[in-house]
Coordinates of C-alpha atoms and ligand atoms in Angstrom, one line a residue:
M9 CA -6.1 24.3 -13.6
F10 CA -2.7 25.7 -11.8
P11 CA -0.5 27.9 -13.8
P12 CA 2.5 26.2 -14.5
A13 CA 5.5 27.2 -11.7
N14 CA 8.6 25.9 -12.4
D15 CA 7.9 24.6 -16.0
P16 CA 11.6 24.0 -17.6
P17 CA 11.9 26.5 -20.8
R18 CA 13.3 23.2 -22.8
A19 CA 10.3 21.3 -22.1
H20 CA 8.2 23.2 -23.9
S21 CA 10.9 24.6 -27.0
H22 CA 12.2 21.5 -27.9
P23 CA 9.9 18.1 -26.5
A24 CA 12.3 15.2 -26.3
V25 CA 10.8 12.1 -26.9
S26 CA 9.3 10.2 -24.1
Y27 CA 10.0 6.8 -22.2
L28 CA 6.2 5.9 -23.0
D29 CA 7.3 6.6 -27.1
S30 CA 11.7 6.3 -27.1
E31 CA 11.0 2.5 -28.3
R32 CA 7.7 1.0 -29.1
T33 CA 8.3 -3.2 -29.7
V34 CA 7.1 -5.4 -26.5
W35 CA 10.3 -6.7 -26.3
S36 CA 11.6 -3.1 -25.9
W37 CA 8.9 -3.3 -22.9
L38 CA 10.0 -6.6 -21.8
T39 CA 13.9 -6.3 -21.2
T40 CA 14.0 -2.3 -20.3
H41 CA 16.1 -0.9 -17.6
D42 CA 14.1 2.0 -17.4
H43 CA 12.6 2.4 -13.9
K44 CA 9.8 4.4 -15.6
R45 CA 9.0 1.8 -17.7
I46 CA 9.4 -0.9 -14.9
G47 CA 7.2 1.5 -12.8
V48 CA 4.3 1.3 -15.4
M49 CA 4.4 -2.3 -16.0
F50 CA 4.1 -3.2 -12.0
L51 CA 1.3 -0.3 -11.9
G52 CA -0.9 -2.6 -14.6
L53 CA 0.0 -5.7 -13.1
L54 CA -1.1 -4.6 -9.1
V55 CA -4.0 -2.5 -10.9
F56 CA -4.9 -6.5 -12.3
M57 CA -4.6 -8.2 -9.0
L58 CA -6.6 -5.2 -6.9
F59 CA -9.3 -6.2 -9.6
L60 CA -9.0 -9.9 -8.9
G61 CA -9.0 -9.6 -5.0
G62 CA -11.1 -7.3 -5.8
V63 CA -14.0 -9.7 -7.0
F64 CA -13.3 -12.2 -4.3
A65 CA -14.1 -9.6 -2.1
L66 CA -17.3 -9.1 -3.5
A67 CA -18.0 -12.3 -3.8
L68 CA -17.6 -12.9 -0.2
R69 CA -20.0 -9.8 0.6
V70 CA -22.7 -11.4 -1.6
E71 CA -22.5 -15.0 0.8
L72 CA -23.0 -13.2 3.4
L73 CA -26.2 -11.3 2.1
T74 CA -28.2 -13.7 4.1
P75 CA -27.6 -15.9 7.5
G76 CA -27.5 -19.1 5.4
R77 CA -26.1 -20.1 2.2
T78 CA -26.4 -17.8 -0.7
I79 CA -24.4 -18.6 -3.6
M80 CA -21.3 -20.8 -2.2
S81 CA -20.3 -23.8 -0.1
H82 CA -18.5 -23.2 3.6
E83 CA -15.8 -25.0 1.5
A84 CA -15.8 -22.2 -1.1
Y85 CA -16.1 -19.6 1.1
N86 CA -12.9 -20.4 3.2
R87 CA -11.1 -20.8 -0.2
A88 CA -12.6 -17.4 -1.6
F89 CA -11.3 -15.2 1.9
T90 CA -7.8 -17.2 1.4
L91 CA -7.5 -16.0 -1.6
H92 CA -9.2 -12.6 -1.6
G93 CA -6.3 -12.1 1.4
V94 CA -3.7 -13.3 -0.1
I95 CA -3.8 -11.4 -3.2
M96 CA -4.4 -8.2 -1.7
V97 CA -1.9 -8.4 1.0
W98 CA 0.9 -10.4 -1.2
L99 CA 0.4 -9.4 -4.5
F100 CA -1.0 -6.0 -4.0
L101 CA -0.5 -4.0 -1.1
I102 CA 2.9 -4.8 0.0
P103 CA 4.6 -3.9 -3.7
S104 CA 1.3 -1.3 -4.4
I105 CA 3.0 1.8 -4.1
P106 CA 6.7 1.3 -3.5
S107 CA 7.0 -1.2 -6.7
S108 CA 4.9 1.0 -9.3
F109 CA 5.0 4.8 -7.8
G110 CA 8.1 4.4 -5.8
N111 CA 10.0 3.1 -9.2
F112 CA 9.0 5.5 -11.3
L113 CA 8.8 8.2 -9.3
L114 CA 12.3 7.7 -6.7
P115 CA 14.7 8.5 -8.9
L116 CA 13.3 11.7 -10.5
M117 CA 12.6 13.1 -7.0
V118 CA 16.4 12.4 -6.1
G119 CA 17.2 14.0 -9.7
A120 CA 18.9 10.7 -10.8
K121 CA 18.9 8.5 -14.0
D122 CA 17.6 5.9 -12.7
V123 CA 17.8 3.3 -9.9
A124 CA 21.2 1.9 -8.7
F125 CA 20.7 -1.7 -10.3
P126 CA 18.6 -1.4 -13.1
R127 CA 19.0 -5.1 -14.1
L128 CA 18.0 -6.1 -10.8
N129 CA 14.9 -3.8 -11.2
L130 CA 13.6 -5.7 -13.9
L131 CA 14.6 -8.8 -11.8
S132 CA 12.3 -8.0 -9.4
L133 CA 9.2 -7.1 -11.8
Y134 CA 10.1 -10.9 -13.0
L135 CA 10.0 -12.4 -10.2
F136 CA 6.8 -10.4 -9.1
V137 CA 5.2 -12.2 -11.8
L138 CA 6.6 -15.5 -11.3
G139 CA 5.3 -15.4 -8.1
A140 CA 1.7 -14.2 -8.7
V141 CA 1.3 -17.2 -11.4
M142 CA 1.9 -19.8 -8.9
V143 CA -0.6 -17.8 -6.3
V144 CA -3.2 -17.7 -9.3
W145 CA -2.2 -21.1 -10.6
A146 CA -2.9 -22.4 -7.2
L147 CA -6.6 -20.3 -7.5
V148 CA -7.3 -22.6 -11.1
Q149 CA -6.4 -25.9 -9.4
G150 CA -9.2 -24.4 -6.2
G151 CA -7.6 -22.8 -3.8
A152 CA -5.9 -23.0 -0.1
D153 CA -8.4 -22.6 2.6
T154 CA -5.7 -21.3 5.3
G155 CA -6.6 -17.7 5.6
W156 CA -3.5 -15.1 4.8
T157 CA -2.0 -16.0 7.9
F158 CA -1.3 -19.8 7.2
Y159 CA -1.6 -20.8 10.7
T160 CA -0.5 -24.1 11.5
P161 CA -1.2 -26.9 12.0
F162 CA -4.2 -26.3 10.0
S163 CA -1.5 -25.0 7.3
T164 CA 0.5 -27.9 7.3
S165 CA -2.3 -30.6 7.1
T166 CA -5.1 -29.3 5.0
P167 CA -5.2 -31.1 1.9
S168 CA -5.9 -27.4 -0.4
E169 CA -3.1 -26.4 -2.4
V170 CA -1.5 -24.5 0.2
L171 CA 1.8 -25.1 -1.4
P172 CA 2.0 -23.4 -5.0
V173 CA 0.5 -20.3 -2.3
L174 CA 3.2 -20.6 0.2
L175 CA 5.9 -20.7 -2.6
G176 CA 4.5 -17.9 -4.6
V177 CA 4.2 -15.2 -2.0
F178 CA 8.1 -17.0 -1.2
V179 CA 8.9 -15.5 -4.4
V180 CA 7.4 -12.5 -4.3
G181 CA 9.2 -11.6 -0.9
F182 CA 12.3 -12.0 -2.6
S183 CA 11.0 -9.1 -5.4
T184 CA 10.3 -6.6 -2.6
I185 CA 13.8 -7.7 -1.3
L186 CA 15.2 -6.8 -3.8
T187 CA 13.0 -3.6 -4.8
G188 CA 13.8 -2.6 -1.4
L189 CA 17.6 -2.7 -1.7
N190 CA 17.6 -0.9 -5.3
F191 CA 15.9 1.9 -3.5
I192 CA 18.2 2.1 -0.3
A193 CA 21.5 2.0 -2.3
T194 CA 19.4 4.6 -4.6
V195 CA 18.7 6.9 -1.9
H196 CA 22.6 6.9 -0.4
T197 CA 24.6 6.9 -4.0
M198 CA 22.1 9.0 -6.5
R199 CA 21.4 12.1 -5.2
A200 CA 21.6 15.5 -7.3
P201 CA 23.8 17.8 -5.2
D202 CA 20.8 19.3 -4.1
V203 CA 19.0 16.6 -2.5
T204 CA 20.4 16.5 0.8
W205 CA 19.0 14.4 3.4
M206 CA 16.9 16.9 5.2
K207 CA 15.8 18.6 1.6
M208 CA 15.0 15.3 0.2
P209 CA 11.1 14.8 -0.9
L210 CA 9.0 13.4 1.9
F211 CA 7.4 10.9 -0.6
V212 CA 11.3 9.7 -1.0
W213 CA 11.4 9.5 3.1
G214 CA 8.3 7.3 3.1
I215 CA 9.8 4.7 0.5
Y216 CA 13.1 4.6 2.1
G217 CA 11.6 4.0 5.4
T218 CA 9.6 1.4 3.9
S219 CA 12.6 -0.1 2.2
I220 CA 14.1 -0.8 5.7
I221 CA 11.6 -2.8 6.5
Q222 CA 11.5 -4.9 4.0
V223 CA 15.1 -5.6 3.7
L224 CA 15.1 -6.5 7.5
A225 CA 11.6 -8.2 7.9
T226 CA 11.0 -10.3 4.5
P227 CA 13.8 -12.5 5.1
V228 CA 11.7 -14.0 8.4
L229 CA 8.7 -14.5 6.6
G230 CA 10.5 -16.4 3.4
M231 CA 12.5 -18.2 5.9
V232 CA 8.7 -19.5 7.6
L233 CA 7.0 -20.1 4.7
L234 CA 9.5 -22.3 3.5
L235 CA 9.1 -24.3 7.4
V236 CA 5.9 -24.6 6.6
A237 CA 6.1 -25.9 2.9
F238 CA 9.2 -28.3 4.2
E239 CA 6.8 -29.5 6.9
R240 CA 4.1 -30.2 4.4
V241 CA 6.4 -32.1 2.3
A242 CA 8.6 -34.0 4.4
G243 CA 6.3 -34.4 7.5
V244 CA 8.8 -33.1 10.1
G245 CA 7.4 -31.5 13.1
L246 CA 8.0 -28.3 13.4
F247 CA 4.7 -26.7 13.9
D248 CA 2.2 -29.6 14.4
P249 CA 2.1 -30.2 18.0
A250 CA 0.8 -34.0 16.8
R251 CA 4.1 -34.5 15.4
G252 CA 6.2 -32.8 18.1
G253 CA 6.1 -29.1 16.5
D254 CA 5.3 -25.7 18.1
P255 CA 2.4 -24.0 16.7
L256 CA 3.1 -20.9 18.7
L257 CA 6.4 -21.1 17.1
Y258 CA 4.8 -20.2 13.5
Q259 CA 2.3 -17.2 15.3
H260 CA 6.0 -15.7 16.6
L261 CA 7.7 -15.8 13.1
F262 CA 4.6 -15.0 11.0
W263 CA 3.7 -12.3 13.1
F264 CA 7.5 -10.7 13.6
Y265 CA 7.2 -10.0 9.8
S266 CA 3.8 -9.2 9.2
H267 CA 3.3 -6.7 11.8
P268 CA 6.0 -4.7 10.5
A269 CA 4.6 -5.9 7.0
V270 CA 1.7 -3.4 8.0
Y271 CA 4.1 -0.7 8.1
I272 CA 5.6 -1.6 4.3
M273 CA 1.7 -1.3 3.5
V274 CA 0.8 2.1 5.3
L275 CA 4.5 4.1 5.5
P276 CA 4.4 4.8 1.4
G277 CA 0.8 6.2 2.0
M278 CA 1.8 8.1 4.4
G279 CA 5.0 9.9 2.2
V280 CA 2.4 10.4 -0.8
V281 CA 0.1 12.2 2.0
S282 CA 3.0 14.1 2.9
E283 CA 3.9 15.2 -0.5
L284 CA 0.5 15.9 -1.7
V285 CA -0.6 18.1 2.0
C286 CA 2.3 20.9 0.2
A287 CA 1.1 20.9 -3.3
C288 CA -2.3 21.0 -2.5
S289 CA -2.6 23.6 -0.1
R290 CA 0.5 25.8 -1.4
K291 CA 2.1 25.2 2.0
N292 CA 5.7 24.4 3.2
A293 CA 5.2 21.0 5.2
L294 CA 4.7 22.3 8.8
S295 CA 7.7 20.6 10.7
Y296 CA 9.5 18.6 8.2
R297 CA 11.6 17.2 10.6
M298 CA 8.9 15.6 12.3
I299 CA 7.7 13.9 9.8
V300 CA 11.0 12.2 8.8
W301 CA 11.9 11.3 12.1
S302 CA 8.2 9.5 12.7
T303 CA 8.8 7.9 9.5
L304 CA 12.0 5.9 11.0
G305 CA 10.5 5.9 14.6
I306 CA 7.7 3.8 13.0
A307 CA 10.2 1.5 10.9
F308 CA 11.8 1.1 14.2
V309 CA 9.2 0.2 16.7
G310 CA 7.0 -1.4 14.1
F311 CA 9.4 -4.3 15.1
F312 CA 8.8 -4.4 18.9
T313 CA 5.0 -5.0 18.6
W314 CA 3.8 -8.4 16.9
G315 CA 2.9 -9.9 20.0
H316 CA -0.1 -7.9 20.2
H317 CA -1.3 -10.3 17.7
M318 CA -1.2 -13.1 20.2
F319 CA -2.8 -11.5 23.4
V320 CA -5.3 -15.1 23.3
S321 CA -3.0 -17.2 22.7
G322 CA -1.5 -18.1 26.6
Q323 CA 1.4 -15.3 26.6
S324 CA 2.5 -14.2 29.8
T325 CA 0.4 -11.6 31.6
F326 CA 4.4 -9.3 31.5
G327 CA 4.4 -10.2 27.8
V328 CA 0.9 -9.2 27.5
G329 CA 1.5 -5.9 29.2
V330 CA 5.0 -5.2 27.2
F331 CA 3.5 -5.5 24.2
S332 CA 0.6 -3.6 24.7
V333 CA 2.5 -0.7 25.8
L334 CA 5.3 -0.9 23.0
S335 CA 1.6 -0.7 20.8
M336 CA 1.0 2.6 21.9
L337 CA 4.3 4.1 21.2
V338 CA 3.6 3.3 17.1
A339 CA 0.5 5.3 17.6
I340 CA 2.0 8.6 18.7
F341 CA 4.5 8.4 15.8
T342 CA 1.2 8.3 13.6
A343 CA -0.5 11.3 15.6
I344 CA 2.7 12.9 14.8
K345 CA 2.2 13.0 11.3
V346 CA -1.6 13.1 11.5
F347 CA -0.9 16.8 13.4
A348 CA 1.5 18.2 10.9
W349 CA -0.7 16.8 8.1
V350 CA -3.4 18.9 9.3
G351 CA -1.5 21.9 10.5
T352 CA 0.2 22.2 7.0
L353 CA -3.7 22.5 5.6
Y354 CA -4.8 24.6 8.0
R355 CA -5.3 28.0 6.1
G356 CA -3.4 27.0 3.2
S357 CA -4.9 27.5 -0.4
I358 CA -7.0 24.7 -1.0
A359 CA -8.8 23.7 -4.2
I360 CA -10.5 20.2 -4.0
T361 CA -9.3 18.3 -6.3
A362 CA -9.2 14.4 -7.0
P363 CA -5.7 13.6 -5.3
L364 CA -7.0 16.1 -2.4
A365 CA -10.2 14.3 -1.8
Y366 CA -8.7 11.0 -1.2
V367 CA -5.8 12.6 0.9
L368 CA -8.4 14.3 3.3
G369 CA -9.7 10.8 3.2
F370 CA -6.8 9.1 3.9
I371 CA -6.4 11.3 6.8
F372 CA -9.5 10.6 8.5
F373 CA -9.6 6.9 7.7
I374 CA -6.2 6.7 9.3
V375 CA -7.3 8.3 12.4
F376 CA -9.8 5.9 13.2
G377 CA -8.2 2.9 11.8
G378 CA -5.5 4.1 14.2
L379 CA -7.8 5.0 17.2
T380 CA -9.3 1.5 16.7
G381 CA -5.8 0.0 16.8
V382 CA -5.1 1.4 20.2
A383 CA -8.2 -0.2 21.3
V384 CA -7.3 -3.4 20.0
A385 CA -3.7 -2.9 21.8
V386 CA -5.7 -2.6 25.0
A387 CA -5.2 -6.5 26.0
S388 CA -8.5 -7.2 28.0
L389 CA -10.5 -5.2 25.4
D390 CA -9.1 -7.7 22.5
Q391 CA -10.2 -10.3 24.7
H392 CA -13.6 -9.2 23.5
W393 CA -12.9 -8.2 20.0
H394 CA -10.3 -10.6 19.1
D395 CA -10.8 -12.8 16.1
T396 CA -14.2 -10.8 15.4
Y397 CA -15.6 -8.3 12.9
F398 CA -14.1 -5.3 15.2
V399 CA -10.6 -6.4 13.8
V400 CA -11.5 -7.1 10.1
A401 CA -13.0 -3.2 10.3
H402 CA -9.8 -2.4 12.0
F403 CA -7.1 -3.5 9.6
H404 CA -9.5 -2.5 6.3
F405 CA -9.6 1.0 7.8
I406 CA -5.9 0.7 7.3
M407 CA -5.2 -1.5 5.0
V408 CA -8.4 0.5 2.1
G409 CA -9.3 3.4 4.1
A410 CA -5.3 4.8 4.2
S411 CA -2.9 2.1 2.0
L412 CA -5.7 2.1 -0.9
M413 CA -6.6 6.0 -0.9
A414 CA -3.6 7.0 -0.9
F415 CA -2.7 4.7 -3.7
L416 CA -5.3 6.3 -5.5
A417 CA -4.1 9.8 -4.4
A418 CA -0.6 8.7 -6.0
L419 CA -2.5 7.7 -9.2
H420 CA -4.8 11.0 -9.3
Y421 CA -1.9 13.0 -8.9
W422 CA 1.0 11.7 -10.8
F423 CA -1.0 10.6 -13.7
P424 CA -0.1 13.4 -16.0
K425 CA 3.1 12.9 -15.2
M426 CA 3.7 9.3 -16.4
F427 CA 1.3 9.4 -18.9
G428 CA 1.0 13.0 -20.3
R429 CA -2.6 13.5 -20.3
R430 CA -4.8 15.0 -17.4
Y431 CA -7.6 13.1 -16.5
P432 CA -11.5 14.9 -15.8
E433 CA -11.0 16.3 -12.4
G434 CA -15.0 16.6 -12.2
L435 CA -15.5 13.5 -12.6
G436 CA -12.2 12.7 -10.3
V437 CA -13.6 14.5 -7.5
G438 CA -17.3 12.8 -7.5
V439 CA -15.8 9.4 -7.7
A440 CA -13.5 10.2 -5.4
M441 CA -16.7 11.1 -2.9
L442 CA -18.3 8.1 -3.9
I443 CA -15.7 6.0 -3.3
V444 CA -15.4 7.5 0.6
F445 CA -19.0 7.3 1.3
G446 CA -18.8 3.6 0.0
F447 CA -16.0 2.8 2.2
I448 CA -17.8 4.2 5.3
A449 CA -21.3 2.1 4.7
T450 CA -18.8 -1.2 4.1
F451 CA -16.6 -0.5 7.3
V452 CA -18.7 1.1 9.8
P453 CA -21.0 -2.0 10.3
Q454 CA -18.5 -4.1 10.3
F455 CA -17.3 -2.8 13.6
L456 CA -21.1 -2.7 15.1
L457 CA -21.1 -6.5 14.2
G458 CA -17.5 -7.3 15.8
N459 CA -18.5 -5.4 18.9
M460 CA -22.1 -7.5 19.2
G461 CA -19.9 -10.7 19.3
M462 CA -20.2 -11.8 15.2
P463 CA -16.9 -13.7 14.5
R464 CA -14.6 -12.9 11.4
R465 CA -14.0 -15.8 8.7
Y466 CA -17.8 -17.3 9.1
A467 CA -20.0 -17.9 6.6
E468 CA -23.0 -17.9 8.2
Y469 CA -24.3 -16.1 11.0
P470 CA -27.4 -15.8 13.8
E471 CA -30.5 -13.7 11.5
R472 CA -29.9 -10.8 14.2
F473 CA -26.6 -9.8 12.5
Q474 CA -28.5 -9.4 8.7
S475 CA -29.6 -6.0 8.3
L476 CA -26.1 -4.6 9.3
H477 CA -24.0 -7.3 6.9
V478 CA -26.5 -6.2 3.7
A479 CA -25.6 -2.4 4.8
S480 CA -21.6 -3.7 4.5
T481 CA -22.3 -5.1 1.2
A482 CA -24.1 -2.4 -0.1
G483 CA -21.5 -0.2 0.5
A484 CA -19.2 -3.2 -0.8
S485 CA -20.6 -2.7 -4.2
L486 CA -20.3 1.2 -4.2
L487 CA -17.0 0.9 -4.0
G488 CA -16.7 -2.2 -6.7
F489 CA -18.5 0.9 -8.8
G490 CA -16.3 3.6 -8.1
F491 CA -13.0 1.6 -8.8
L492 CA -14.7 0.5 -12.2
A493 CA -15.1 4.2 -12.9
I494 CA -11.5 5.2 -12.3
L495 CA -10.3 2.4 -14.4
I496 CA -12.8 3.4 -17.3
Y497 CA -11.9 7.2 -17.1
L498 CA -8.3 6.6 -16.6
V499 CA -8.0 4.3 -19.7
W500 CA -10.2 7.0 -21.5
S501 CA -7.7 9.4 -20.5
L502 CA -4.7 8.1 -21.6
R503 CA -5.8 8.7 -25.3
H504 CA -8.4 11.1 -25.0
G505 CA -7.6 13.3 -21.7
A506 CA -6.1 17.0 -22.2
V507 CA -2.3 16.9 -22.9
A508 CA -0.6 18.2 -19.4
S509 CA 2.2 20.4 -19.3
A510 CA 5.3 19.8 -17.3
N511 CA 4.1 20.8 -14.1
P512 CA 0.5 20.7 -14.2
W513 CA -0.3 21.1 -10.1
A514 CA 2.3 24.3 -9.7
S515 CA 3.8 21.7 -7.3
R516 CA 7.6 22.2 -6.3
G517 CA 8.7 18.9 -6.5
Y518 CA 11.8 17.5 -9.1
E519 CA 9.8 14.9 -10.5
W520 CA 7.7 18.2 -12.4
M521 CA 10.9 20.1 -13.5
T522 CA 11.4 17.6 -16.5
Q523 CA 8.9 17.5 -19.4
S524 CA 5.6 15.6 -18.7
P525 CA 5.9 12.2 -20.0
P526 CA 9.8 12.6 -19.3
P527 CA 12.2 11.6 -21.5
P528 CA 14.4 7.8 -20.9
H529 CA 17.0 10.0 -19.3
N530 CA 14.9 11.9 -17.2
F531 CA 16.6 15.1 -17.0
H532 CA 18.4 17.4 -19.6
E533 CA 20.6 18.4 -17.0
V534 CA 21.0 17.7 -13.5
P535 CA 18.3 19.5 -11.6
R536 CA 18.9 22.4 -8.9
H537 CA 16.4 23.1 -6.3
P538 CA 17.9 25.3 -3.7
D539 CA 14.8 26.0 -1.5
G540 CA 13.7 22.0 -1.6
P541 CA 11.1 20.1 -3.0
H542 CA 8.3 21.8 -0.1
Q543 CA 9.6 25.3 0.0
Y544 CA 6.2 27.2 -1.3
D545 CA 6.8 30.5 0.7
V546 CA 9.1 31.7 -1.9
P547 CA 8.8 34.7 -4.0
G548 CA 7.0 34.0 -7.7
V549 CA 5.4 30.7 -6.4
P550 CA 1.6 30.4 -7.8
H551 CA -0.8 30.3 -5.1
V552 CA -4.3 29.2 -5.9
S553 CA -7.3 30.7 -4.6
Ligands
HEM601 C1 -0.6 1.7 10.6 C2 -0.9 0.5 10.3 C3 -1.9 -0.4 10.6 C4 -2.1 -1.3 9.8 C5 -1.7 -1.6 8.5 C6 -2.5 -3.0 11.0 C7 -2.7 -3.8 10.1 C8 -3.7 -4.9 10.6 C9 -4.2 -6.0 10.4 C10 -4.0 -6.9 9.1 C11 -4.5 -6.7 11.6 C12 -5.1 -8.3 11.6 C13 -4.1 -9.5 11.5 C14 -5.1 -10.8 11.4 O1 -5.0 -11.0 9.9 O2 -5.3 -10.9 12.3 C15 -4.8 -5.9 12.8 C16 -4.6 -6.5 13.7 C17 -4.6 -5.9 15.0 N1 -4.2 -4.3 15.3 FE1 -3.1 -3.5 13.5 N2 -3.0 -1.9 12.1 C18 -1.7 -0.9 12.3 C19 -2.2 -0.5 13.1 C20 -2.6 -0.4 14.7 C21 -2.0 0.5 15.1 C22 -1.8 1.3 15.6 C23 -2.4 -0.5 16.9 C24 -1.8 -0.4 18.2 C25 -1.8 0.9 18.4 C26 -2.7 -2.1 16.1 C27 -3.1 -2.8 17.0 C28 -3.2 -4.0 16.5 C29 -4.1 -5.2 17.2 C30 -4.2 -5.5 18.6 C31 -4.8 -6.3 16.2 C32 -5.2 -7.5 16.5 C33 -6.4 -7.8 17.0 C34 -6.7 -9.3 17.2 O3 -6.5 -9.8 16.2 O4 -7.6 -9.3 18.1 N3 -2.4 -1.6 14.9 N4 -3.9 -4.4 12.4
CU602 CU1 0.5 -5.7 14.5

């Protein structure tokens, strides 16, 4: 592939024992304080969650193949889409890139030996496992049927297993907060001398922006979920009007967290893409500063747009107008990033690799997801689209099309660093194309369905919607095949892939300045990099033609 650029001489002459091999017992993994091991364990857990959520997704798509009942009862359908949403949002997307790649890479990228609080990091992992077990336990008990949003008063009155799910998500929230705190402290206190704020890797900026939202917004979610649990158990009237409560209060509190949370899901992916456009095109980031400031802008404005989820809830007309305009501000920040990425790629020396294929998919999907976001932020249009498949398609474009693509880009790009092996590149590119195609086939029909009036969360529908549903299910099965293929060739590559050099992409990032996989203490000496990690226009850096 690429010739090595800044391969450290030591990595070849005296390969030190790697973090994978330093101690081999299960106990040493379970009690480790090494951010790299914790990141790898998170990665394994998250891939399992993605698989579990994916199984429910496919079950839902099979049910929707025919207008009437196909494989499950209405009751089972409600439980399946709830579990799909809960698992995908809280057990996969929210922690996905920060807990796995963030943990593995952030200390390496700031030239540190570990995160600021290594023990707290291990606690985050345990809390995640505890919360996930509670949710999966509820699943075995029959599952909940509230949807991932737990809207009241249904969630406080349905007899399904809501309580363990609420508490499980609450516990996972703690894991998120602790991880965010750890990253903020690490960025503030542990950067190597050359890692100044304005020379910090763009992925680190993405994770930093995300951490701020995690720390500020997640407590609101934790509180409101506890209140729902309290209402269920103690019967006090907080949200249920029959008991004197206010159901809209719930929606405000929930979306005050959950709108910013969509940026928890997408900012890390934006960080990955900002990092990869430079490495894959051999060019400096076009407007590093704009990328940084728009990251912080998104993190800030994201807190003031929650009301766009409540346009049809009886909000004041003035409120609707304010939330509509504020929502559009977010789109401006996103657009700034898109221009910076496209401008970076423009006239770069580009080699088609799997990470680049996912990055291009990401850019395409976030543009469409973002533009349809602006469309639903127009309150008058949202009267028509609210609670239809149009919204389902909008958020899947961003959550799957952008966030998940970025996760896959990261997985391929950093795989050699994490495991010291390469995956088969040609196969990777082929599967990436299958996935992008499967994604388009799955979600474009859903925009059309929504615009024709197909409501979301329904197991049955009029016959005229069937052909589009069949197209969507066909696309989803391609996606399923693609993910399975990735799982198979990456697991194969762990043992049989070609051995990776320290810097197989000829990247300028700090993480490539140590051997692959890195030694337990990351670097033999503090890495120096006066040019910064995104400078490709310096003499001696190889270009790919
Ligand atoms: C950038 C990442 C984004 C993500 C991850 C995202 C995610 C979501 C999600 C999950 C929902 C559905 C919530 C539910 O279950 O009801 C949603 C709905 C919505 N989004 Fe986005 N969104 C993003 C960007 C945007 C942007 C930029 C805008 C506005 C400019 C926007 C406007 C809306 C509106 C108005 C709704 C509510 C539609 C309705 O329920 O009728 N979104 N989004
Ligand atoms: Cu929102």
